[in-house]
Short mmCIF file of C-alpha atoms in Angstrom, two decimals:
data_model
loop_
_atom_site.label_atom_id
_atom_site.label_comp_id
_atom_site.label_asym_id
_atom_site.label_seq_id
_atom_site.Cartn_x
_atom_site.Cartn_y
_atom_site.Cartn_z
CA MET A 1 13.24 -18.58 4.03
CA ARG A 2 15.65 -15.33 5.39
CA GLY A 3 15.33 -12.27 4.91
CA HIS A 4 18.26 -11.57 1.68
CA ALA A 5 21.03 -9.61 2.52
CA ALA A 6 23.66 -10.12 0.18
CA ILE A 7 27.08 -10.39 0.25
CA LEU A 8 29.43 -9.30 -2.81
CA ALA A 9 32.90 -9.94 -3.14
CA VAL A 10 36.27 -8.98 -5.41
CA THR A 11 39.83 -9.31 -4.95
CA LEU A 12 41.90 -6.32 -6.05
CA LEU A 13 45.82 -7.85 -7.71
CA LEU A 14 48.25 -5.02 -8.40
CA PHE A 15 50.30 -5.65 -11.26
CA GLY A 16 53.80 -3.45 -9.94
CA ALA A 17 53.81 -1.13 -7.93
CA GLY A 18 51.27 1.49 -7.54
CA THR A 19 49.61 -0.21 -10.35
CA ALA A 20 45.79 -1.55 -10.34
CA ALA A 21 44.42 -3.63 -12.14
CA ALA A 22 42.03 -3.17 -14.63
CA ALA A 23 38.81 -1.31 -13.98
CA PRO A 24 35.29 -1.89 -13.70
CA HIS A 25 36.49 -4.54 -11.68
CA ASP A 26 32.66 -6.51 -11.48
CA PRO A 27 32.23 -9.36 -8.55
CA PRO A 28 32.97 -13.04 -10.10
CA ALA A 29 29.28 -14.62 -11.44
CA PRO A 30 27.54 -16.89 -9.19
CA ALA A 31 28.26 -20.36 -8.77
CA THR A 32 26.26 -22.93 -10.42
CA ALA A 33 23.28 -24.14 -7.82
CA GLN A 34 22.77 -27.62 -8.40
CA HIS A 35 19.75 -28.45 -5.51
CA GLY A 36 16.37 -26.68 -7.35
CA SER A 37 17.50 -24.46 -10.18
CA GLU A 38 20.36 -23.67 -12.54
CA ARG A 39 20.52 -20.00 -11.07
CA GLU A 40 21.49 -17.78 -7.87
CA PRO A 41 18.95 -15.06 -6.94
CA ALA A 42 19.92 -11.52 -9.40
CA PRO A 43 22.42 -9.32 -6.32
CA MET A 44 20.80 -6.55 -5.27
CA ALA A 45 23.62 -4.37 -4.86
CA ARG A 46 27.65 -3.72 -7.29
CA LEU A 47 30.46 -3.43 -6.44
CA ARG A 48 32.39 -1.24 -8.86
CA LEU A 49 36.08 -0.61 -8.38
CA GLU A 50 37.53 2.57 -10.99
CA PRO A 51 40.83 3.72 -11.09
CA PHE A 52 40.98 7.86 -10.18
CA GLU A 53 44.77 9.39 -9.00
CA ASP A 54 46.18 7.77 -6.66
CA GLY A 55 43.71 4.87 -5.87
CA LEU A 56 40.28 3.64 -6.73
CA LEU A 57 36.66 4.56 -6.21
CA ALA A 58 34.56 2.40 -4.78
CA TRP A 59 30.90 2.04 -6.19
CA ALA A 60 28.01 0.71 -4.76
CA GLU A 61 25.31 0.66 -7.66
CA ASN A 62 20.85 -0.65 -6.76
CA THR A 63 19.44 -3.18 -8.32
CA LEU A 64 16.75 -2.47 -6.97
CA ALA A 65 13.91 -0.27 -7.39
CA GLY A 66 13.75 1.10 -3.32
CA PRO A 67 16.48 1.82 -0.92
CA ILE A 68 19.15 -0.33 -0.17
CA GLU A 69 22.10 0.03 2.66
CA VAL A 70 25.78 -1.29 1.69
CA MET A 71 29.02 -2.52 3.84
CA LEU A 72 32.03 -2.26 2.03
CA HIS A 73 34.72 -4.31 4.10
CA VAL A 74 38.19 -5.75 3.22
CA ASP A 75 39.43 -9.23 4.30
CA GLY A 76 43.50 -10.63 3.18
CA ALA A 77 44.58 -7.35 3.61
CA PRO A 78 44.82 -3.89 5.33
CA VAL A 79 44.41 -0.54 3.54
CA THR A 80 43.90 2.43 4.02
CA ALA A 81 40.62 4.98 3.55
CA ARG A 82 38.23 7.47 3.29
CA PRO A 83 36.20 7.58 5.24
CA ALA A 84 38.07 3.86 6.53
CA LEU A 85 36.48 0.61 6.13
CA PRO A 86 34.51 -0.79 6.64
CA ALA A 87 31.75 1.68 5.20
CA ARG A 88 28.41 2.54 5.40
CA ALA A 89 26.10 4.16 2.70
CA THR A 90 22.91 3.91 1.34
CA VAL A 91 21.72 3.69 -1.99
CA PRO A 92 18.28 5.15 -3.56
CA ALA A 93 16.58 2.99 -5.57
CA HIS A 94 18.56 1.94 -9.47
CA GLY A 95 20.69 4.44 -7.64
CA ARG A 96 25.36 4.22 -7.23
CA VAL A 97 26.41 5.88 -4.39
CA LEU A 98 30.31 5.98 -3.86
CA VAL A 99 31.61 3.44 -0.60
CA ALA A 100 35.00 4.85 -0.21
CA HIS A 101 38.21 6.23 -1.47
CA ILE A 102 40.47 3.50 -1.34
CA GLU A 103 44.33 4.02 -1.72
CA SER A 104 46.55 2.60 -3.84
CA ALA A 105 49.66 1.78 -1.90
CA GLY A 106 48.88 -2.44 0.60
CA THR A 107 46.03 -3.49 -1.64
CA ARG A 108 48.14 -6.30 -3.12
CA GLY A 109 46.02 -9.00 -2.61
CA ALA A 110 43.18 -7.20 -1.25
CA ARG A 111 39.23 -9.04 -1.47
CA PHE A 112 36.28 -6.47 -1.07
CA ARG A 113 33.05 -7.25 -0.04
CA LEU A 114 30.00 -4.90 0.04
CA GLU A 115 27.30 -6.69 1.94
CA ALA A 116 23.42 -5.20 0.76
CA VAL A 117 20.53 -4.83 3.34
CA PRO A 118 17.01 -4.40 1.91
CA GLY A 119 15.28 -1.03 2.84
CA HIS A 120 16.51 2.62 4.29
CA PRO A 121 18.04 2.78 7.47
CA SER A 122 15.53 5.55 8.98
CA VAL A 123 11.75 3.66 9.18
CA ARG A 124 9.24 4.51 11.36
CA HIS A 125 6.78 1.90 11.25
CA ARG A 126 3.25 3.13 11.75
CA GLU A 127 0.80 0.94 12.52
CA VAL A 128 -1.52 -0.27 9.92
CA GLU A 129 -4.36 -3.99 9.57
CA TYR A 130 -2.67 -5.22 7.09
CA ALA A 131 -5.42 -7.25 4.35
CA TRP A 132 -6.52 -10.77 3.85
CA PRO A 133 -3.28 -11.55 0.77
CA LEU A 134 -5.27 -14.39 -0.59
CA ALA A 135 -8.28 -15.09 -2.64
CA GLY A 136 -11.03 -17.50 -1.66
CA VAL A 137 -9.42 -19.68 0.47
CA PRO A 138 -10.02 -19.88 4.65
CA LEU A 139 -7.43 -19.39 7.28
CA ARG A 140 -4.66 -22.20 8.18
CA ILE A 141 -1.62 -21.48 9.21
CA THR A 142 1.08 -23.99 9.73
CA GLN A 143 4.02 -21.69 11.06
CA GLY A 144 3.05 -19.08 13.10
CA TRP A 145 5.86 -15.92 14.63
CA GLY A 146 8.26 -17.93 16.23
CA GLY A 147 8.33 -21.16 14.35
CA THR A 148 11.34 -23.03 15.04
CA PHE A 149 11.67 -24.97 11.84
CA SER A 150 12.22 -21.07 10.00
CA HIS A 151 11.75 -18.98 11.71
CA ALA A 152 13.94 -18.54 15.19
CA TYR A 153 15.92 -15.29 13.43
CA PRO A 154 14.84 -11.48 13.44
CA ASP A 155 13.75 -11.36 10.28
CA ASN A 156 11.47 -13.77 10.31
CA ARG A 157 10.69 -14.45 13.57
CA HIS A 158 7.28 -12.06 12.64
CA ALA A 159 6.32 -14.19 10.19
CA VAL A 160 3.17 -16.45 9.06
CA ASP A 161 3.84 -19.30 6.07
CA PHE A 162 -0.37 -19.74 5.37
CA ALA A 163 -0.98 -23.79 3.87
CA VAL A 164 -2.60 -23.11 0.41
CA ALA A 165 -2.72 -25.13 -2.58
CA VAL A 166 -0.47 -24.02 -5.92
CA GLY A 167 -2.37 -21.60 -7.95
CA VAL A 168 -4.41 -19.38 -5.69
CA PRO A 169 -3.86 -15.42 -6.17
CA VAL A 170 -1.65 -13.29 -3.76
CA LEU A 171 -3.09 -10.00 -3.51
CA ALA A 172 -0.84 -6.69 -1.66
CA ALA A 173 -1.57 -6.75 2.26
CA ARG A 174 -1.50 -2.92 1.86
CA ASP A 175 -0.39 0.15 -0.35
CA GLY A 176 2.80 0.58 -2.09
CA THR A 177 6.03 0.36 -4.87
CA VAL A 178 7.24 -3.96 -5.84
CA MET A 179 10.13 -2.93 -4.71
CA GLN A 180 11.82 -6.76 -5.67
CA VAL A 181 11.32 -9.22 -7.71
CA GLU A 182 12.08 -12.97 -8.09
CA SER A 183 10.79 -15.20 -10.75
CA GLY A 184 11.37 -18.34 -12.66
CA PHE A 185 12.32 -20.58 -10.47
CA SER A 186 10.38 -24.12 -10.87
CA ALA A 187 10.15 -26.30 -7.96
CA ALA A 188 11.33 -26.91 -3.64
CA ALA A 189 14.42 -26.80 -3.06
CA VAL A 190 16.19 -29.89 -1.30
CA ASP A 191 17.97 -27.45 1.93
CA ARG A 192 18.17 -24.52 3.39
CA HIS A 193 21.68 -24.10 1.14
CA PHE A 194 19.07 -22.85 -1.55
CA GLY A 195 15.98 -21.22 0.32
CA GLY A 196 16.89 -17.66 -1.47
CA GLN A 197 15.84 -20.21 -4.81
CA ALA A 198 11.69 -18.45 -4.31
CA ASN A 199 9.90 -16.66 -6.35
CA HIS A 200 9.00 -13.98 -4.58
CA VAL A 201 7.60 -10.26 -4.18
CA ARG A 202 8.93 -7.38 -1.80
CA VAL A 203 6.51 -4.62 -1.38
CA LEU A 204 7.80 -0.70 -0.52
CA HIS A 205 4.51 0.93 1.89
CA ASP A 206 5.01 4.82 2.15
CA ASP A 207 7.08 4.92 5.97
CA GLY A 208 9.24 2.73 4.31
CA THR A 209 8.33 -1.08 5.76
CA MET A 210 8.47 -3.51 3.53
CA ALA A 211 6.04 -6.64 2.13
CA LEU A 212 7.47 -9.94 1.40
CA TYR A 213 4.92 -12.51 -0.02
CA ALA A 214 7.24 -15.52 -0.97
CA HIS A 215 6.92 -18.79 -1.97
CA LEU A 216 5.09 -18.11 -5.27
CA ASP A 217 4.41 -20.35 -8.49
CA ALA A 218 7.22 -20.77 -11.55
CA ASN A 219 5.72 -18.22 -13.73
CA GLY A 220 3.58 -17.44 -10.92
CA VAL A 221 4.42 -13.26 -10.64
CA PHE A 222 2.52 -10.87 -12.39
CA VAL A 223 3.94 -7.29 -10.95
CA ARG A 224 7.85 -5.80 -11.63
CA PRO A 225 9.74 -3.94 -9.81
CA GLY A 226 8.59 0.08 -9.51
CA GLN A 227 4.76 -0.73 -10.58
CA ARG A 228 2.76 0.97 -8.12
CA VAL A 229 0.60 -1.57 -6.04
CA ARG A 230 -3.31 -1.17 -4.22
CA ARG A 231 -3.83 -3.26 -1.72
CA GLY A 232 -6.53 -6.42 -3.07
CA GLN A 233 -4.83 -6.07 -6.11
CA ARG A 234 -3.50 -9.55 -7.50
CA LEU A 235 0.95 -9.73 -7.32
CA GLY A 236 1.09 -13.21 -7.83
CA LEU A 237 0.28 -17.60 -7.78
CA SER A 238 0.41 -18.97 -4.94
CA GLY A 239 3.85 -22.53 -5.05
CA ASN A 240 6.18 -24.16 -3.57
CA THR A 241 9.61 -22.73 -4.79
CA GLY A 242 12.46 -22.67 -2.59
CA PHE A 243 13.41 -23.91 0.82
CA SER A 244 9.60 -25.73 1.93
CA THR A 245 8.13 -28.79 2.44
CA GLY A 246 5.01 -27.81 0.36
CA PRO A 247 2.94 -24.79 -0.94
CA HIS A 248 2.09 -22.14 1.60
CA LEU A 249 2.70 -18.39 0.68
CA HIS A 250 5.39 -16.53 3.46
CA PHE A 251 4.60 -13.47 5.01
CA VAL A 252 6.46 -11.50 7.38
CA ILE A 253 6.70 -7.03 7.30
CA GLN A 254 10.03 -6.91 7.50
CA ALA A 255 12.59 -3.26 7.92
CA ASN A 256 15.98 -2.10 7.84
CA ARG A 257 16.96 -1.96 11.49
CA GLY A 258 21.27 -0.63 10.24
CA MET A 259 22.67 -3.95 8.26
CA ARG A 260 20.54 -6.14 9.91
CA LEU A 261 16.58 -6.87 8.55
CA GLU A 262 14.12 -7.11 11.11
CA SER A 263 10.58 -8.81 11.05
CA LEU A 264 8.59 -6.55 12.43
CA PRO A 265 4.41 -7.90 14.72
CA PHE A 266 1.71 -6.46 12.12
CA ARG A 267 -2.30 -6.60 12.94
CA MET A 268 -4.31 -8.33 9.76
CA PHE A 269 -7.99 -8.64 8.85
CA GLY A 270 -8.30 -12.64 8.29
CA PRO A 271 -10.78 -14.13 6.65
CA GLY A 272 -13.43 -14.61 9.29
CA GLY A 273 -12.27 -11.00 12.03
CA ILE A 274 -8.72 -10.11 12.78
CA LEU A 275 -5.74 -12.58 12.69
CA ARG A 276 -4.20 -12.70 16.41
CA PHE A 277 -0.28 -14.22 16.50
CA HIS A 278 1.66 -14.92 19.42
CA ASP A 279 4.31 -12.82 19.57
CA PRO A 280 7.55 -14.77 20.77
CA THR A 281 10.05 -12.33 22.10
CA PRO A 282 10.06 -11.94 25.50
#
């Protein structure tokens, strides 16, 4: 399962010189998925373009209960903006931040893209021991750190897939705040394109790192965004949703390293004691 960065796009059309299209400009509705589900995962950010004096104000709205970082790009036509594009901004939980002021001249046909990554870019990982995130089941790992099937990218290089039957309680491995919830997907997807259609819970820790608990069962999420959870608290039920070859819990600790998610090595106390994972990085 990839790390849930998101890109939204808006095409700006001008109806005569110096006249912008009516605002706000909502991003187009996501295409309907043809495998696994009838919808795409919920966006973590929204781009709003609003008329202002000689141009447009580009606002980024955060839909998550935790911070995100965004970058505004433009394709198709050069534009003048303050600050110049691409422009970055950090948006607090459920917040709205002005990313750029765009001058109207030369924007005919311009296509604006808002890229979003969960987490604040200034994070210092505190060393902690994570708790076993599954209730009453033995340890069985189907893919560890650096697994070639889906753990070869930086955002999941230090992820672990714990093999577990559908319906086993998934527990918080560390105290935190529920930042993001995706639920309602009902089946495993047939290809990687629909890997994002995995029910999951993202928990924001006090040091800014995030734990992702993914591939949860349909109707298998028990918490809500903004809810404070304690170590050992039930988050949901294990499942087999998203790009998955069998029931399992995908667990990873991530941090935003400046518009990119990176997974972090972690220590965990398992059913038989401290778990030791092999670090694939040189």
